[in-house]
Amino acid sequence: RNEGLLSKQKRSRRMKANDRERNRMHHLNSALDALRSVLPTFPDDAKLTKIETLRFAHNYIWALTQSLRLA
């Protein structure tokens, strides 16, 4: 009887953890979509991968910083 209860608790915890992870990924994907919307891309319809988006954003911010320093 205790094993059945423990099994239900484990399943419940796993489902909650899966929900948290799913929500985390939805928020991360939404944030990356928002970031992609402000980055210039060529062509405009090309969707960058997650890592490409982060690398591009880093390089873009660096280039903007450099141009401000030179101005």
GROMACS .gro file of N, CA and C in nm:
model
  213
    1ARG      N    1   0.082  -0.120   0.000
    1ARG     CA    2   0.000   0.000   0.000
    1ARG      C    3   0.086   0.126   0.000
    2ASN      N    4   0.191   0.125   0.082
    2ASN     CA    5   0.283   0.239   0.085
    2ASN      C    6   0.353   0.258  -0.049
    3GLU      N    7   0.385   0.145  -0.115
    3GLU     CA    8   0.452   0.155  -0.245
    3GLU      C    9   0.362   0.221  -0.348
    4GLY      N   10   0.234   0.190  -0.342
    4GLY     CA   11   0.140   0.254  -0.434
    4GLY      C   12   0.131   0.404  -0.411
    5LEU      N   13   0.131   0.443  -0.284
    5LEU     CA   14   0.126   0.586  -0.249
    5LEU      C   15   0.254   0.655  -0.293
    6LEU      N   16   0.368   0.590  -0.268
    6LEU     CA   17   0.497   0.648  -0.309
    6LEU      C   18   0.504   0.663  -0.461
    7SER      N   19   0.453   0.562  -0.532
    7SER     CA   20   0.452   0.566  -0.677
    7SER      C   21   0.368   0.684  -0.728
    8LYS      N   22   0.252   0.706  -0.667
    8LYS     CA   23   0.166   0.819  -0.706
    8LYS      C   24   0.236   0.951  -0.677
    9GLN      N   25   0.303   0.961  -0.561
    9GLN     CA   26   0.374   1.084  -0.526
    9GLN      C   27   0.488   1.111  -0.623
   10LYS      N   28   0.560   1.006  -0.660
   10LYS     CA   29   0.670   1.021  -0.756
   10LYS      C   30   0.617   1.069  -0.891
   11ARG      N   31   0.506   1.008  -0.934
   11ARG     CA   32   0.446   1.049  -1.062
   11ARG      C   33   0.400   1.194  -1.055
   12SER      N   34   0.340   1.230  -0.943
   12SER     CA   35   0.292   1.367  -0.926
   12SER      C   36   0.408   1.466  -0.928
   13ARG      N   37   0.516   1.432  -0.858
   13ARG     CA   38   0.634   1.521  -0.857
   13ARG      C   39   0.694   1.532  -0.996
   14ARG      N   40   0.700   1.419  -1.068
   14ARG     CA   41   0.757   1.419  -1.203
   14ARG      C   42   0.672   1.504  -1.296
   15MET      N   43   0.539   1.494  -1.285
   15MET     CA   44   0.449   1.573  -1.370
   15MET      C   45   0.465   1.723  -1.340
   16LYS      N   46   0.479   1.758  -1.212
   16LYS     CA   47   0.499   1.898  -1.175
   16LYS      C   48   0.633   1.950  -1.229
   17ALA      N   49   0.736   1.865  -1.217
   17ALA     CA   50   0.867   1.904  -1.268
   17ALA      C   51   0.862   1.921  -1.419
   18ASN      N   52   0.791   1.833  -1.488
   18ASN     CA   53   0.777   1.844  -1.634
   18ASN      C   54   0.703   1.972  -1.671
   19ASP      N   55   0.599   2.007  -1.594
   19ASP     CA   56   0.525   2.131  -1.620
   19ASP      C   57   0.615   2.253  -1.600
   20ARG      N   58   0.695   2.251  -1.493
   20ARG     CA   59   0.787   2.363  -1.469
   20ARG      C   60   0.887   2.377  -1.583
   21GLU      N   61   0.941   2.266  -1.627
   21GLU     CA   62   1.039   2.269  -1.736
   21GLU      C   63   0.974   2.317  -1.866
   22ARG      N   64   0.853   2.269  -1.893
   22ARG     CA   65   0.781   2.313  -2.013
   22ARG      C   66   0.757   2.463  -2.009
   23ASN      N   67   0.713   2.515  -1.894
   23ASN     CA   68   0.692   2.659  -1.880
   23ASN      C   69   0.822   2.737  -1.894
   24ARG      N   70   0.929   2.683  -1.836
   24ARG     CA   71   1.060   2.749  -1.847
   24ARG      C   72   1.102   2.760  -1.994
   25MET      N   73   1.083   2.652  -2.068
   25MET     CA   74   1.121   2.653  -2.209
   25MET      C   75   1.031   2.748  -2.291
   26HIS      N   76   0.903   2.755  -2.257
   26HIS     CA   77   0.815   2.848  -2.327
   26HIS      C   78   0.861   2.992  -2.302
   27HIS      N   79   0.898   3.023  -2.178
   27HIS     CA   80   0.945   3.158  -2.147
   27HIS      C   81   1.078   3.187  -2.218
   28LEU      N   82   1.167   3.089  -2.219
   28LEU     CA   83   1.294   3.107  -2.287
   28LEU      C   84   1.273   3.129  -2.437
   29ASN      N   85   1.187   3.049  -2.498
   29ASN     CA   86   1.160   3.064  -2.641
   29ASN      C   87   1.094   3.198  -2.672
   30SER      N   88   1.006   3.244  -2.585
   30SER     CA   89   0.943   3.375  -2.604
   30SER      C   90   1.048   3.486  -2.596
   31ALA      N   91   1.138   3.474  -2.500
   31ALA     CA   92   1.245   3.574  -2.486
   31ALA      C   93   1.336   3.574  -2.608
   32LEU      N   94   1.369   3.457  -2.660
   32LEU     CA   95   1.453   3.449  -2.779
   32LEU      C   96   1.380   3.505  -2.901
   33ASP      N   97   1.251   3.482  -2.913
   33ASP     CA   98   1.174   3.540  -3.022
   33ASP      C   99   1.174   3.693  -3.014
   34ALA      N  100   1.160   3.746  -2.892
   34ALA     CA  101   1.164   3.891  -2.875
   34ALA      C  102   1.301   3.946  -2.912
   35LEU      N  103   1.406   3.875  -2.874
   35LEU     CA  104   1.542   3.917  -2.911
   35LEU      C  105   1.561   3.912  -3.062
   36ARG      N  106   1.514   3.804  -3.125
   36ARG     CA  107   1.526   3.793  -3.271
   36ARG      C  108   1.456   3.909  -3.342
   37SER      N  109   1.347   3.956  -3.285
   37SER     CA  110   1.269   4.061  -3.351
   37SER      C  111   1.343   4.194  -3.356
   38VAL      N  112   1.443   4.214  -3.271
   38VAL     CA  113   1.516   4.341  -3.273
   38VAL      C  114   1.654   4.329  -3.337
   39LEU      N  115   1.693   4.208  -3.375
   39LEU     CA  116   1.822   4.190  -3.442
   39LEU      C  117   1.805   4.198  -3.593
   40PRO      N  118   1.896   4.269  -3.658
   40PRO     CA  119   1.889   4.270  -3.805
   40PRO      C  120   1.935   4.135  -3.860
   41THR      N  121   1.857   4.076  -3.949
   41THR     CA  122   1.897   3.949  -4.011
   41THR      C  123   1.887   3.960  -4.162
   42PHE      N  124   1.964   3.878  -4.229
   42PHE     CA  125   1.965   3.875  -4.374
   42PHE      C  126   1.951   3.731  -4.419
   43PRO      N  127   1.852   3.691  -4.494
   43PRO     CA  128   1.732   3.766  -4.527
   43PRO      C  129   1.639   3.776  -4.406
   44ASP      N  130   1.538   3.860  -4.420
   44ASP     CA  131   1.449   3.886  -4.308
   44ASP      C  132   1.373   3.763  -4.260
   45ASP      N  133   1.347   3.668  -4.349
   45ASP     CA  134   1.269   3.551  -4.309
   45ASP      C  135   1.353   3.439  -4.249
   46ALA      N  136   1.485   3.458  -4.242
   46ALA     CA  137   1.572   3.355  -4.186
   46ALA      C  138   1.559   3.353  -4.034
   47LYS      N  139   1.523   3.238  -3.976
   47LYS     CA  140   1.512   3.226  -3.832
   47LYS      C  141   1.642   3.170  -3.777
   48LEU      N  142   1.703   3.245  -3.689
   48LEU     CA  143   1.827   3.201  -3.628
   48LEU      C  144   1.799   3.095  -3.521
   49THR      N  145   1.894   3.004  -3.504
   49THR     CA  146   1.882   2.907  -3.395
   49THR      C  147   1.903   2.979  -3.263
   50LYS      N  148   1.881   2.910  -3.153
   50LYS     CA  149   1.899   2.971  -3.021
   50LYS      C  150   2.042   3.019  -3.002
   51ILE      N  151   2.139   2.934  -3.031
   51ILE     CA  152   2.279   2.972  -3.012
   51ILE      C  153   2.320   3.081  -3.110
   52GLU      N  154   2.272   3.074  -3.234
   52GLU     CA  155   2.301   3.178  -3.332
   52GLU      C  156   2.243   3.312  -3.286
   53THR      N  157   2.124   3.309  -3.229
   53THR     CA  158   2.062   3.431  -3.179
   53THR      C  159   2.146   3.494  -3.070
   54LEU      N  160   2.190   3.412  -2.974
   54LEU     CA  161   2.271   3.464  -2.864
   54LEU      C  162   2.406   3.516  -2.912
   55ARG      N  163   2.469   3.443  -3.003
   55ARG     CA  164   2.598   3.489  -3.056
   55ARG      C  165   2.582   3.617  -3.137
   56PHE      N  166   2.478   3.622  -3.219
   56PHE     CA  167   2.453   3.740  -3.300
   56PHE      C  168   2.426   3.861  -3.210
   57ALA      N  169   2.343   3.842  -3.107
   57ALA     CA  170   2.312   3.951  -3.014
   57ALA      C  171   2.439   4.001  -2.946
   58HIS      N  172   2.522   3.910  -2.903
   58HIS     CA  173   2.648   3.948  -2.838
   58HIS      C  174   2.734   4.031  -2.933
   59ASN      N  175   2.752   3.981  -3.055
   59ASN     CA  176   2.835   4.052  -3.153
   59ASN      C  177   2.773   4.186  -3.194
   60TYR      N  178   2.642   4.190  -3.205
   60TYR     CA  179   2.572   4.312  -3.243
   60TYR      C  180   2.588   4.418  -3.134
   61ILE      N  181   2.571   4.378  -3.008
   61ILE     CA  182   2.590   4.472  -2.897
   61ILE      C  183   2.734   4.520  -2.893
   62TRP      N  184   2.828   4.431  -2.915
   62TRP     CA  185   2.969   4.468  -2.917
   62TRP      C  186   2.995   4.571  -3.029
   63ALA      N  187   2.941   4.546  -3.148
   63ALA     CA  188   2.962   4.637  -3.261
   63ALA      C  189   2.898   4.773  -3.233
   64LEU      N  190   2.779   4.775  -3.174
   64LEU     CA  191   2.716   4.902  -3.140
   64LEU      C  192   2.797   4.978  -3.036
   65THR      N  193   2.852   4.905  -2.939
   65THR     CA  194   2.936   4.968  -2.836
   65THR      C  195   3.059   5.028  -2.899
   66GLN      N  196   3.121   4.955  -2.991
   66GLN     CA  197   3.241   5.007  -3.058
   66GLN      C  198   3.210   5.133  -3.138
   67SER      N  199   3.098   5.133  -3.207
   67SER     CA  200   3.064   5.252  -3.288
   67SER      C  201   3.034   5.371  -3.196
   68LEU      N  202   2.977   5.348  -3.080
   68LEU     CA  203   2.954   5.458  -2.985
   68LEU      C  204   3.087   5.511  -2.930
   69ARG      N  205   3.180   5.423  -2.905
   69ARG     CA  206   3.311   5.467  -2.855
   69ARG      C  207   3.385   5.551  -2.958
   70LEU      N  208   3.369   5.516  -3.085
   70LEU     CA  209   3.438   5.589  -3.191
   70LEU      C  210   3.370   5.721  -3.225
   71ALA      N  211   3.243   5.734  -3.190
   71ALA     CA  212   3.168   5.856  -3.226
   71ALA      C  213   3.202   5.972  -3.136
   0.00000   0.00000   0.00000
